[in-house]
C-alpha atoms as a PDB file:
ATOM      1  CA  UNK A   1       9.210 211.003  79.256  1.00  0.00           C
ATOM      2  CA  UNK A   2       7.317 214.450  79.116  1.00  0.00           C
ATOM      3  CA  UNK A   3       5.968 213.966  82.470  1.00  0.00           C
ATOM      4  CA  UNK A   4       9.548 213.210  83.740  1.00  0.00           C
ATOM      5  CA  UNK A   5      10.664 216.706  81.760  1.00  0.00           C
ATOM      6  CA  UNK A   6       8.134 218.332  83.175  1.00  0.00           C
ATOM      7  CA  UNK A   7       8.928 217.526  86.866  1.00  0.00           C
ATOM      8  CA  UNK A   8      12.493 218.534  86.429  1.00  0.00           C
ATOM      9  CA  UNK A   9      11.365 221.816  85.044  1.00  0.00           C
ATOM     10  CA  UNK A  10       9.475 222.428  87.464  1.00  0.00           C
ATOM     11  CA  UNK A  11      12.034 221.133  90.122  1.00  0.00           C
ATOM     12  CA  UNK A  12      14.924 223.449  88.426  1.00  0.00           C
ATOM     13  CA  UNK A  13      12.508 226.735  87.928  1.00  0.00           C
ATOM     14  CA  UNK A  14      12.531 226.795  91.862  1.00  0.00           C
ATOM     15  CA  UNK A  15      15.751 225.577  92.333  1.00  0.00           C
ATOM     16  CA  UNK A  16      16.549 228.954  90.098  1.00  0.00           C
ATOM     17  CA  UNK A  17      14.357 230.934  93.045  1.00  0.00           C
ATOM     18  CA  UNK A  18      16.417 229.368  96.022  1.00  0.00           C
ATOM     19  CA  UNK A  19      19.505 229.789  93.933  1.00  0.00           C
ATOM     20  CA  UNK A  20      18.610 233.540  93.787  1.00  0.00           C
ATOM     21  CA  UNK A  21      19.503 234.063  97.783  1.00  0.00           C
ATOM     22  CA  UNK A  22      21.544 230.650  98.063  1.00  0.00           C
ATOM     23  CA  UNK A  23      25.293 231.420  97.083  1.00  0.00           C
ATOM     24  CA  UNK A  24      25.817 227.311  95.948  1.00  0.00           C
ATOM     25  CA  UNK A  25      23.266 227.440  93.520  1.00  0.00           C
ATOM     26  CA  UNK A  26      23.271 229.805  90.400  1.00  0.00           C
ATOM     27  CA  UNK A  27      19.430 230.499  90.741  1.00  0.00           C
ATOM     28  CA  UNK A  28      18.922 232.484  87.157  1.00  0.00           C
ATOM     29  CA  UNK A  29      20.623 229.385  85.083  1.00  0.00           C
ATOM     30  CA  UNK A  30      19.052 226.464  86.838  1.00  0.00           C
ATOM     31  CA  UNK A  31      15.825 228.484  86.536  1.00  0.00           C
ATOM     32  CA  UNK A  32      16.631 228.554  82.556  1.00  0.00           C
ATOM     33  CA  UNK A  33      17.555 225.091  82.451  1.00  0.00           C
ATOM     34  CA  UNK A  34      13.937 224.511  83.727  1.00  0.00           C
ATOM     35  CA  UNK A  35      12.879 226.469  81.012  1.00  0.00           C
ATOM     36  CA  UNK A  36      14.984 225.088  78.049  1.00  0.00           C
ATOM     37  CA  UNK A  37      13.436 221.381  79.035  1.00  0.00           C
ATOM     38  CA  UNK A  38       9.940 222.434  78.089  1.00  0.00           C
ATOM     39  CA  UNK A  39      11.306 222.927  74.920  1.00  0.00           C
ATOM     40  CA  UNK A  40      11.602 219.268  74.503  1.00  0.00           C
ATOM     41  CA  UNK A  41       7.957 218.702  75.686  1.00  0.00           C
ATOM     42  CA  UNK A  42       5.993 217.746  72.006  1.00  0.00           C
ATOM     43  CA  UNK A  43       3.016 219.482  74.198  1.00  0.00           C
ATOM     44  CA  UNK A  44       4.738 223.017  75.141  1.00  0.00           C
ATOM     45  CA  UNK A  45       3.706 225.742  72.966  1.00  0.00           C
ATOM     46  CA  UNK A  46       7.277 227.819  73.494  1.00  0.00           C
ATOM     47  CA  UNK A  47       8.395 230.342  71.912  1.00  0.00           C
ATOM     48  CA  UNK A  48      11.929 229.830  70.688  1.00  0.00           C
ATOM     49  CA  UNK A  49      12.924 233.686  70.869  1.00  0.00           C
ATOM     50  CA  UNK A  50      11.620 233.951  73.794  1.00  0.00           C
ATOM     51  CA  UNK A  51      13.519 230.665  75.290  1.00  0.00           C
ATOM     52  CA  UNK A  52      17.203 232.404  73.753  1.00  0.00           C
ATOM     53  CA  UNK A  53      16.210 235.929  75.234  1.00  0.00           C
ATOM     54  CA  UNK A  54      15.730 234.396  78.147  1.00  0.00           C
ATOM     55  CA  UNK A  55      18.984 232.755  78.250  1.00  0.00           C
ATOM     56  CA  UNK A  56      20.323 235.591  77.046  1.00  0.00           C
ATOM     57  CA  UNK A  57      19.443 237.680  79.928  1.00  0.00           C
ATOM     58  CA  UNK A  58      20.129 234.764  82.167  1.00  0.00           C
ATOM     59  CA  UNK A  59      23.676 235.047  81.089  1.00  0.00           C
ATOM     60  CA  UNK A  60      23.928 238.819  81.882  1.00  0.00           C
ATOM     61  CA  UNK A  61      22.520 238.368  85.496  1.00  0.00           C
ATOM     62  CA  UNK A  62      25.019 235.886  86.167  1.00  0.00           C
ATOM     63  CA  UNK A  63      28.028 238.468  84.684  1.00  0.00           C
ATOM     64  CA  UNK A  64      26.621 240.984  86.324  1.00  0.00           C
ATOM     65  CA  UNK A  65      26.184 239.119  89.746  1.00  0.00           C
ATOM     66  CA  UNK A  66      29.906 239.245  90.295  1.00  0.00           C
ATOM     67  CA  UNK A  67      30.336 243.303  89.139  1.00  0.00           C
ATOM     68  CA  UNK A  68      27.712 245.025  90.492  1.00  0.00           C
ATOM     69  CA  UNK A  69      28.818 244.674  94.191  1.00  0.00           C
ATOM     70  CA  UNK A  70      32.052 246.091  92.667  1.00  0.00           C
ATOM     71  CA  UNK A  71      30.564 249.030  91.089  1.00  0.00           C
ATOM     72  CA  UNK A  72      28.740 249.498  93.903  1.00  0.00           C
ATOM     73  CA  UNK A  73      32.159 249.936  95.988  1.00  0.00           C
ATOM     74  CA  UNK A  74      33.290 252.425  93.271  1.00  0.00           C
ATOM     75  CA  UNK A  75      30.354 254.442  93.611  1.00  0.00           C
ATOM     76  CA  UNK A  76      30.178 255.411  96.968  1.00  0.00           C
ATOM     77  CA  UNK A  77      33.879 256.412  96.847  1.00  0.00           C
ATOM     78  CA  UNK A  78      36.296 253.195  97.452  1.00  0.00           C
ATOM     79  CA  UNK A  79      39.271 252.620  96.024  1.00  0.00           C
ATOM     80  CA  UNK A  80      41.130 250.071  94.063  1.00  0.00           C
ATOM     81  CA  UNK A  81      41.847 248.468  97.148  1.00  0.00           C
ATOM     82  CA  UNK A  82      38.482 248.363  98.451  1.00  0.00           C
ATOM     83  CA  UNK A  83      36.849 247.402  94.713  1.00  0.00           C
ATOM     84  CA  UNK A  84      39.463 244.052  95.312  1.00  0.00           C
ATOM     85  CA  UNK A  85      38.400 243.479  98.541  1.00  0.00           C
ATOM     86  CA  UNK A  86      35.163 243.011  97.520  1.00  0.00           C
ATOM     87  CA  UNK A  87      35.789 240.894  95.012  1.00  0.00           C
ATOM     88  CA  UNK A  88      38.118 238.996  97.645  1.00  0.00           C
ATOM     89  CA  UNK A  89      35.349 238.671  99.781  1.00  0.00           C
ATOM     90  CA  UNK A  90      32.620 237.540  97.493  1.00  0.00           C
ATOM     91  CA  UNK A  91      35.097 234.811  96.344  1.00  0.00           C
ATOM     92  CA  UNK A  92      35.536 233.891  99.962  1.00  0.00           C
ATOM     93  CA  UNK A  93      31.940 233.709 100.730  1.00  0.00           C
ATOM     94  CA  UNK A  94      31.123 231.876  97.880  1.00  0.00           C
ATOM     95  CA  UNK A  95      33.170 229.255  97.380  1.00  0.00           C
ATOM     96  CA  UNK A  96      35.984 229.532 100.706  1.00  0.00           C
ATOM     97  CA  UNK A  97      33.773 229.087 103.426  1.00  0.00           C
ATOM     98  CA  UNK A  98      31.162 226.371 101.712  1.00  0.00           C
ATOM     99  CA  UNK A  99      34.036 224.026 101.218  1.00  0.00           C
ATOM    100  CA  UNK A 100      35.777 224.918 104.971  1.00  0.00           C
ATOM    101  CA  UNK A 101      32.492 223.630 106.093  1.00  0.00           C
ATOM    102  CA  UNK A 102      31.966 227.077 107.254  1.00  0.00           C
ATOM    103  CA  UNK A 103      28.103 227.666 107.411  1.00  0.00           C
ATOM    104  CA  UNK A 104      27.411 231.028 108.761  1.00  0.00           C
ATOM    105  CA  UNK A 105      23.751 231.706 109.324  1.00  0.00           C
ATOM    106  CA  UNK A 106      20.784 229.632 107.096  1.00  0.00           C
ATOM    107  CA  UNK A 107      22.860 228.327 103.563  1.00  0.00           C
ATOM    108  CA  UNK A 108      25.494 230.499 104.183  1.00  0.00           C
ATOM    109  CA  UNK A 109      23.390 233.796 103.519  1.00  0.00           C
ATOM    110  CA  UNK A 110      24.885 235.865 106.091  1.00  0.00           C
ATOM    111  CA  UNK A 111      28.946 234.986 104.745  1.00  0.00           C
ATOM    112  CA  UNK A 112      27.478 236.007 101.149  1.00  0.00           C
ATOM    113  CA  UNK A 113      26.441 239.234 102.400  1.00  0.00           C
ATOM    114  CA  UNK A 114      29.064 239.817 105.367  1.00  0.00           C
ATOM    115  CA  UNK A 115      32.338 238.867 103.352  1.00  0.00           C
ATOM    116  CA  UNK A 116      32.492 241.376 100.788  1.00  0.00           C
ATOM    117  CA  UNK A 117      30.836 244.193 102.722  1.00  0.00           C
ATOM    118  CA  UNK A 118      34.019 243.213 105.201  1.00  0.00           C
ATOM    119  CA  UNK A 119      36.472 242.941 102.619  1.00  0.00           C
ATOM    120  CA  UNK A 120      35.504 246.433 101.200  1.00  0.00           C
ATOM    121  CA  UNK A 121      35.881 247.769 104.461  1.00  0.00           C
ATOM    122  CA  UNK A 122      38.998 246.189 105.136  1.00  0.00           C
ATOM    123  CA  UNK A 123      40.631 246.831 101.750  1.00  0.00           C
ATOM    124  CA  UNK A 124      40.240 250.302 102.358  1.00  0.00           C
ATOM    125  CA  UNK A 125      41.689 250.625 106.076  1.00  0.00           C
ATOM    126  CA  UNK A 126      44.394 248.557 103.966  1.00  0.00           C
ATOM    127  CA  UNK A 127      44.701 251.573 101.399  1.00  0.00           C
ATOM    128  CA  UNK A 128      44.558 254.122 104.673  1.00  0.00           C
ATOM    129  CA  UNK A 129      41.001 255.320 103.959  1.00  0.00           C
ATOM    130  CA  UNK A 130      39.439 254.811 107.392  1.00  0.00           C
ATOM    131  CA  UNK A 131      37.070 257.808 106.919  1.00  0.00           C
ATOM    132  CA  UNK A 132      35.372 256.537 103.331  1.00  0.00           C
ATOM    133  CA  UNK A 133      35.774 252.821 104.421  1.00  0.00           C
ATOM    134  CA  UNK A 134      32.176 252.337 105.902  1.00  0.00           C
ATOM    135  CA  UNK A 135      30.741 254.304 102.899  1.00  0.00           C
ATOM    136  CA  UNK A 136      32.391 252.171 100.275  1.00  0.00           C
ATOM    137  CA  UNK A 137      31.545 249.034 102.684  1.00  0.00           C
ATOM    138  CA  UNK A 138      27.343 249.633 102.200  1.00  0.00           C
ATOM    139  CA  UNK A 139      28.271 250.302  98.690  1.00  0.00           C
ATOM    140  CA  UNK A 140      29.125 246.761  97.961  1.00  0.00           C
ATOM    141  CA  UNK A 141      26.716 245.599 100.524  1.00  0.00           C
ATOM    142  CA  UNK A 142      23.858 247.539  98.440  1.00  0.00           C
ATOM    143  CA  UNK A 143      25.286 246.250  95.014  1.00  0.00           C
ATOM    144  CA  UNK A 144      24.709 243.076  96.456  1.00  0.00           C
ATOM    145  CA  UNK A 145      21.543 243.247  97.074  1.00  0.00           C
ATOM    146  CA  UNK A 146      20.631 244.721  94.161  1.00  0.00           C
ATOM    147  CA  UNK A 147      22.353 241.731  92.389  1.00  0.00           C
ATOM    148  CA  UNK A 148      20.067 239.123  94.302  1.00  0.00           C
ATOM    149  CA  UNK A 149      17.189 241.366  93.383  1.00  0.00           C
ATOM    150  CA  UNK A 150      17.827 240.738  89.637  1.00  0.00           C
ATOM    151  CA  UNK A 151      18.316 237.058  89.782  1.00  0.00           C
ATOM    152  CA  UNK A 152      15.240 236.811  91.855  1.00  0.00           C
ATOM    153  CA  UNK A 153      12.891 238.665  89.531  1.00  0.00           C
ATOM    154  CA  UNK A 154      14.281 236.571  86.670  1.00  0.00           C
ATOM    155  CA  UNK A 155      14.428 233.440  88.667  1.00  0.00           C
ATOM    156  CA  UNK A 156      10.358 234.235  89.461  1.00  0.00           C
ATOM    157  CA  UNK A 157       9.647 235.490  85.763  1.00  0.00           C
ATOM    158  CA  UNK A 158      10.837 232.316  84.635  1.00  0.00           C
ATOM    159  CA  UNK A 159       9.509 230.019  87.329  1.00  0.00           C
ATOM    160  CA  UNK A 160       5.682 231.534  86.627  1.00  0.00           C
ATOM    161  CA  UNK A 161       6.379 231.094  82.853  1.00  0.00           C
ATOM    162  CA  UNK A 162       7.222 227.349  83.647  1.00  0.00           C
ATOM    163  CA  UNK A 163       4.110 227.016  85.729  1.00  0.00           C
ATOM    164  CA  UNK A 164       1.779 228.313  83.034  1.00  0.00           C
ATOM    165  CA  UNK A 165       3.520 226.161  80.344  1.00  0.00           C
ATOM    166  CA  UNK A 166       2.928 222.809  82.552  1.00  0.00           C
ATOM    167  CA  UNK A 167      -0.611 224.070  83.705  1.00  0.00           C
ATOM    168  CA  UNK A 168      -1.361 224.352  79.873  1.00  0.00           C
ATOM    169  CA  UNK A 169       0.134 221.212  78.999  1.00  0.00           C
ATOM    170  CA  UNK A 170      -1.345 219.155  81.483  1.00  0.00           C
ATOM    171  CA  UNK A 171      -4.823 220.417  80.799  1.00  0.00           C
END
């Protein structure tokens, strides 16, 4: 049974690391899920604090994931309108075009990045704002980016703590 545990960690800590870029999979809780598992390895020396920080954190990446392209919209300038396109188009990306069938580039990638960068643009030529619509555009495109940045830093942190963990336990 541990080796089986063990194996699935492993399995979900880089799930959590493809997760990071792929929109289908949420990369920082699978990665935790990988984690938690050790937990119930007699072997594993884990911390418990460490493992509920850890999910803690895992939780706020996953929150934040869905504002901080927002944000990123207000920032540069964009309106309410273009703040709700965003949003519209990260909901389309993620979950619209996966079940149309709709594939655009490898997993999707390139509809997770295009589709609110396009609906922050086109929320604003909505509102009138044709001048500031680019700007707020690379706003959300940025706070995207910075949002698969987290969850593949935690997604990493946690899938090198796994690693050392099974290393340790195996020998």
């Amino acid at each position: 049974m541990s080796g089986f545990l063990v194996c699935l960690s492993l399995i979900l800590g880089l799930t959590g690391i493809v997760g990071s870029f792929v929109s289908a999979l949420p990369g920082p809780p699978l990665a935790f899920v990988g984690l938690l598992l050790l937990m119930f390895v007699p072997q594993a020396q884990i911390n418990v604090w460490f493992v509920v920080i850890m999910g803690v954190i895992a939780l706020i990446i996953t929150v934040a994931d869905f504002l901080i392209p927002i944000y990123g919209t207000k920032k540069t300038g964009g309106s309410k309108y273009g703040m709700r396109g965003s949003t519209i188009g990260l909901l389309v990306g993620m979950f619209l075009l996966p079940l149309l069938g709709i594939s655009i580039g490898p997993f999707g990638i390139l509809g997770i990045i295009l589709c609110p960068f396009l609906g922050a643009y086109l929320g604003e030529v909505y509102k009138g704002n044709k001048d500031n619509a680019l700007k707020s555009a690379f706003g959300s495109l940025i706070g995207l980016l910075v949002g698969i940045l987290l969850k593949a830093l935690y997604s990493i942190v946690a899938f090198i703590f796994i690693i050392k963990e099974c290393i340790a336990i195996l020998f």
